[in-house]
PDB file of C-alpha atoms in Angstrom:
ATOM      1  CA  UNK V   1      13.638 -14.232 -22.670  1.00 45.00           C
ATOM      2  CA  UNK V   2      14.089 -10.631 -21.583  1.00 58.00           C
ATOM      3  CA  UNK V   3      13.858  -9.791 -17.941  1.00 67.00           C
ATOM      4  CA  UNK V   4      12.009  -6.823 -16.474  1.00 63.00           C
ATOM      5  CA  UNK V   5      12.927  -5.632 -13.002  1.00 70.00           C
ATOM      6  CA  UNK V   6      10.021  -4.097 -11.100  1.00 74.00           C
ATOM      7  CA  UNK V   7      12.436  -1.907  -9.111  1.00 78.00           C
ATOM      8  CA  UNK V   8      13.341   0.046 -12.271  1.00 92.00           C
ATOM      9  CA  UNK V   9      11.461   2.482 -14.500  1.00 92.00           C
ATOM     10  CA  UNK V  10      11.764   2.171 -18.284  1.00 91.00           C
ATOM     11  CA  UNK V  11      11.704   4.671 -21.142  1.00 91.00           C
ATOM     12  CA  UNK V  12      10.138   4.162 -24.570  1.00 89.00           C
ATOM     13  CA  UNK V  13      13.681   4.252 -25.982  1.00 92.00           C
ATOM     14  CA  UNK V  14      14.708   1.229 -23.831  1.00 92.00           C
ATOM     15  CA  UNK V  15      16.731   2.980 -21.164  1.00 95.00           C
ATOM     16  CA  UNK V  16      16.176   2.047 -17.530  1.00 95.00           C
ATOM     17  CA  UNK V  17      16.530   4.219 -14.436  1.00 95.00           C
ATOM     18  CA  UNK V  18      16.575   3.311 -10.775  1.00 93.00           C
ATOM     19  CA  UNK V  19      15.168   5.439  -7.986  1.00 84.00           C
ATOM     20  CA  UNK V  20      18.428   6.046  -6.125  1.00 87.00           C
ATOM     21  CA  UNK V  21      20.060   9.434  -5.752  1.00 90.00           C
ATOM     22  CA  UNK V  22      21.943   9.978  -7.925  1.00 95.00           C
ATOM     23  CA  UNK V  23      19.827   7.937 -10.346  1.00 96.00           C
ATOM     24  CA  UNK V  24      21.597   5.137 -12.199  1.00 97.00           C
ATOM     25  CA  UNK V  25      20.793   4.705 -15.918  1.00 97.00           C
ATOM     26  CA  UNK V  26      21.443   1.878 -18.383  1.00 97.00           C
ATOM     27  CA  UNK V  27      19.930   0.130 -21.392  1.00 97.00           C
ATOM     28  CA  UNK V  28      17.388  -2.680 -21.178  1.00 95.00           C
ATOM     29  CA  UNK V  29      17.996  -6.325 -21.972  1.00 93.00           C
ATOM     30  CA  UNK V  30      15.665  -5.860 -24.968  1.00 93.00           C
ATOM     31  CA  UNK V  31      17.918  -3.084 -26.318  1.00 94.00           C
ATOM     32  CA  UNK V  32      21.094  -5.075 -25.662  1.00 94.00           C
ATOM     33  CA  UNK V  33      19.652  -8.120 -27.443  1.00 93.00           C
ATOM     34  CA  UNK V  34      18.461  -6.025 -30.410  1.00 93.00           C
ATOM     35  CA  UNK V  35      21.842  -4.344 -30.770  1.00 93.00           C
ATOM     36  CA  UNK V  36      23.814  -7.558 -30.785  1.00 94.00           C
ATOM     37  CA  UNK V  37      27.470  -7.467 -29.734  1.00 96.00           C
ATOM     38  CA  UNK V  38      28.172  -3.997 -28.302  1.00 97.00           C
ATOM     39  CA  UNK V  39      31.646  -2.812 -29.347  1.00 97.00           C
ATOM     40  CA  UNK V  40      31.709   0.893 -28.391  1.00 98.00           C
ATOM     41  CA  UNK V  41      29.953   3.212 -25.945  1.00 97.00           C
ATOM     42  CA  UNK V  42      30.044   7.024 -26.087  1.00 98.00           C
ATOM     43  CA  UNK V  43      28.771   8.509 -22.824  1.00 98.00           C
ATOM     44  CA  UNK V  44      28.362  12.040 -21.480  1.00 98.00           C
ATOM     45  CA  UNK V  45      31.133  13.338 -19.218  1.00 98.00           C
ATOM     46  CA  UNK V  46      30.943  13.999 -15.485  1.00 98.00           C
ATOM     47  CA  UNK V  47      29.527  17.504 -15.004  1.00 98.00           C
ATOM     48  CA  UNK V  48      27.599  17.498 -18.289  1.00 98.00           C
ATOM     49  CA  UNK V  49      23.911  18.389 -18.170  1.00 98.00           C
ATOM     50  CA  UNK V  50      21.460  15.985 -19.805  1.00 98.00           C
ATOM     51  CA  UNK V  51      17.863  16.731 -20.739  1.00 97.00           C
ATOM     52  CA  UNK V  52      14.979  14.269 -20.558  1.00 96.00           C
ATOM     53  CA  UNK V  53      14.130  12.865 -23.977  1.00 95.00           C
ATOM     54  CA  UNK V  54      17.274  14.202 -25.671  1.00 97.00           C
ATOM     55  CA  UNK V  55      20.281  12.258 -26.895  1.00 97.00           C
ATOM     56  CA  UNK V  56      23.242  12.035 -24.566  1.00 97.00           C
ATOM     57  CA  UNK V  57      25.465   9.375 -26.121  1.00 97.00           C
ATOM     58  CA  UNK V  58      25.685   6.394 -28.447  1.00 97.00           C
ATOM     59  CA  UNK V  59      25.957   2.634 -28.297  1.00 97.00           C
ATOM     60  CA  UNK V  60      27.631   0.963 -31.275  1.00 97.00           C
ATOM     61  CA  UNK V  61      27.319  -2.719 -32.051  1.00 95.00           C
ATOM     62  CA  UNK V  62      28.377  -4.980 -34.863  1.00 92.00           C
ATOM     63  CA  UNK V  63      24.893  -4.350 -36.337  1.00 89.00           C
ATOM     64  CA  UNK V  64      24.276  -0.624 -35.880  1.00 92.00           C
ATOM     65  CA  UNK V  65      24.762   2.597 -33.941  1.00 94.00           C
ATOM     66  CA  UNK V  66      21.969   3.664 -31.587  1.00 95.00           C
ATOM     67  CA  UNK V  67      21.490   6.926 -29.742  1.00 96.00           C
ATOM     68  CA  UNK V  68      21.155   6.980 -25.960  1.00 96.00           C
ATOM     69  CA  UNK V  69      18.371   9.165 -24.601  1.00 96.00           C
ATOM     70  CA  UNK V  70      18.327  10.537 -21.104  1.00 96.00           C
ATOM     71  CA  UNK V  71      15.123   9.625 -19.257  1.00 95.00           C
ATOM     72  CA  UNK V  72      15.610  12.570 -16.857  1.00 95.00           C
ATOM     73  CA  UNK V  73      17.085  16.066 -16.717  1.00 97.00           C
ATOM     74  CA  UNK V  74      20.074  16.666 -14.489  1.00 97.00           C
ATOM     75  CA  UNK V  75      23.839  16.629 -14.096  1.00 98.00           C
ATOM     76  CA  UNK V  76      26.082  13.631 -14.757  1.00 98.00           C
ATOM     77  CA  UNK V  77      27.685  12.538 -11.490  1.00 98.00           C
ATOM     78  CA  UNK V  78      29.492   9.369 -12.560  1.00 98.00           C
ATOM     79  CA  UNK V  79      30.232   7.436 -15.740  1.00 98.00           C
ATOM     80  CA  UNK V  80      30.765   3.670 -15.728  1.00 98.00           C
ATOM     81  CA  UNK V  81      34.347   3.475 -16.991  1.00 98.00           C
ATOM     82  CA  UNK V  82      34.112  -0.329 -17.035  1.00 97.00           C
ATOM     83  CA  UNK V  83      31.354  -0.098 -19.667  1.00 97.00           C
ATOM     84  CA  UNK V  84      33.498   2.272 -21.738  1.00 97.00           C
ATOM     85  CA  UNK V  85      36.553  -0.002 -21.465  1.00 98.00           C
ATOM     86  CA  UNK V  86      34.593  -3.237 -21.961  1.00 97.00           C
ATOM     87  CA  UNK V  87      31.359  -2.470 -23.885  1.00 97.00           C
ATOM     88  CA  UNK V  88      30.453  -6.182 -24.077  1.00 97.00           C
ATOM     89  CA  UNK V  89      29.385  -5.874 -20.427  1.00 97.00           C
ATOM     90  CA  UNK V  90      26.178  -4.216 -21.697  1.00 97.00           C
ATOM     91  CA  UNK V  91      25.251  -7.534 -23.323  1.00 96.00           C
ATOM     92  CA  UNK V  92      26.437  -9.636 -20.386  1.00 96.00           C
ATOM     93  CA  UNK V  93      24.836  -7.713 -17.508  1.00 96.00           C
ATOM     94  CA  UNK V  94      22.756  -4.706 -18.652  1.00 95.00           C
ATOM     95  CA  UNK V  95      20.999  -4.306 -15.274  1.00 95.00           C
ATOM     96  CA  UNK V  96      24.094  -4.788 -13.137  1.00 95.00           C
ATOM     97  CA  UNK V  97      27.702  -4.139 -14.080  1.00 97.00           C
ATOM     98  CA  UNK V  98      26.563  -2.752 -17.463  1.00 96.00           C
ATOM     99  CA  UNK V  99      24.988   0.438 -16.086  1.00 97.00           C
ATOM    100  CA  UNK V 100      26.050   3.548 -18.021  1.00 98.00           C
ATOM    101  CA  UNK V 101      25.989   6.681 -15.864  1.00 98.00           C
ATOM    102  CA  UNK V 102      24.419   8.337 -12.836  1.00 98.00           C
ATOM    103  CA  UNK V 103      22.490  11.620 -12.830  1.00 97.00           C
ATOM    104  CA  UNK V 104      21.649  14.078 -10.071  1.00 97.00           C
ATOM    105  CA  UNK V 105      18.047  14.530 -11.187  1.00 95.00           C
ATOM    106  CA  UNK V 106      16.575  18.028 -11.352  1.00 95.00           C
ATOM    107  CA  UNK V 107      13.480  17.094 -13.390  1.00 89.00           C
ATOM    108  CA  UNK V 108      11.715  13.875 -14.292  1.00 84.00           C
ATOM    109  CA  UNK V 109      11.166  13.065 -17.973  1.00 70.00           C
TER     110      UNK V 109
END
């Protein structure tokens, strides 16, 4: 059963965002389960600008490749290197250690 955390907001594309500053972003349990075993993550780089609703990376699994969409507009502050080095963490803990990146938000999506 997928879990939904009331402290997070969710996009139609199955990304989650918390309300901290900078905002932390990841993929939902539903997305992680649908993807299957995640084997590769391509994330934006620190300093990159992302735009709400536009692609900003990819998640590759043994089943498929899926685009990541930014739920907000802003500048990338931090990238979760652990998720890049060990993509399976997205399946194991998508709301915790499996976060993807943080954004200094300039505009909501």
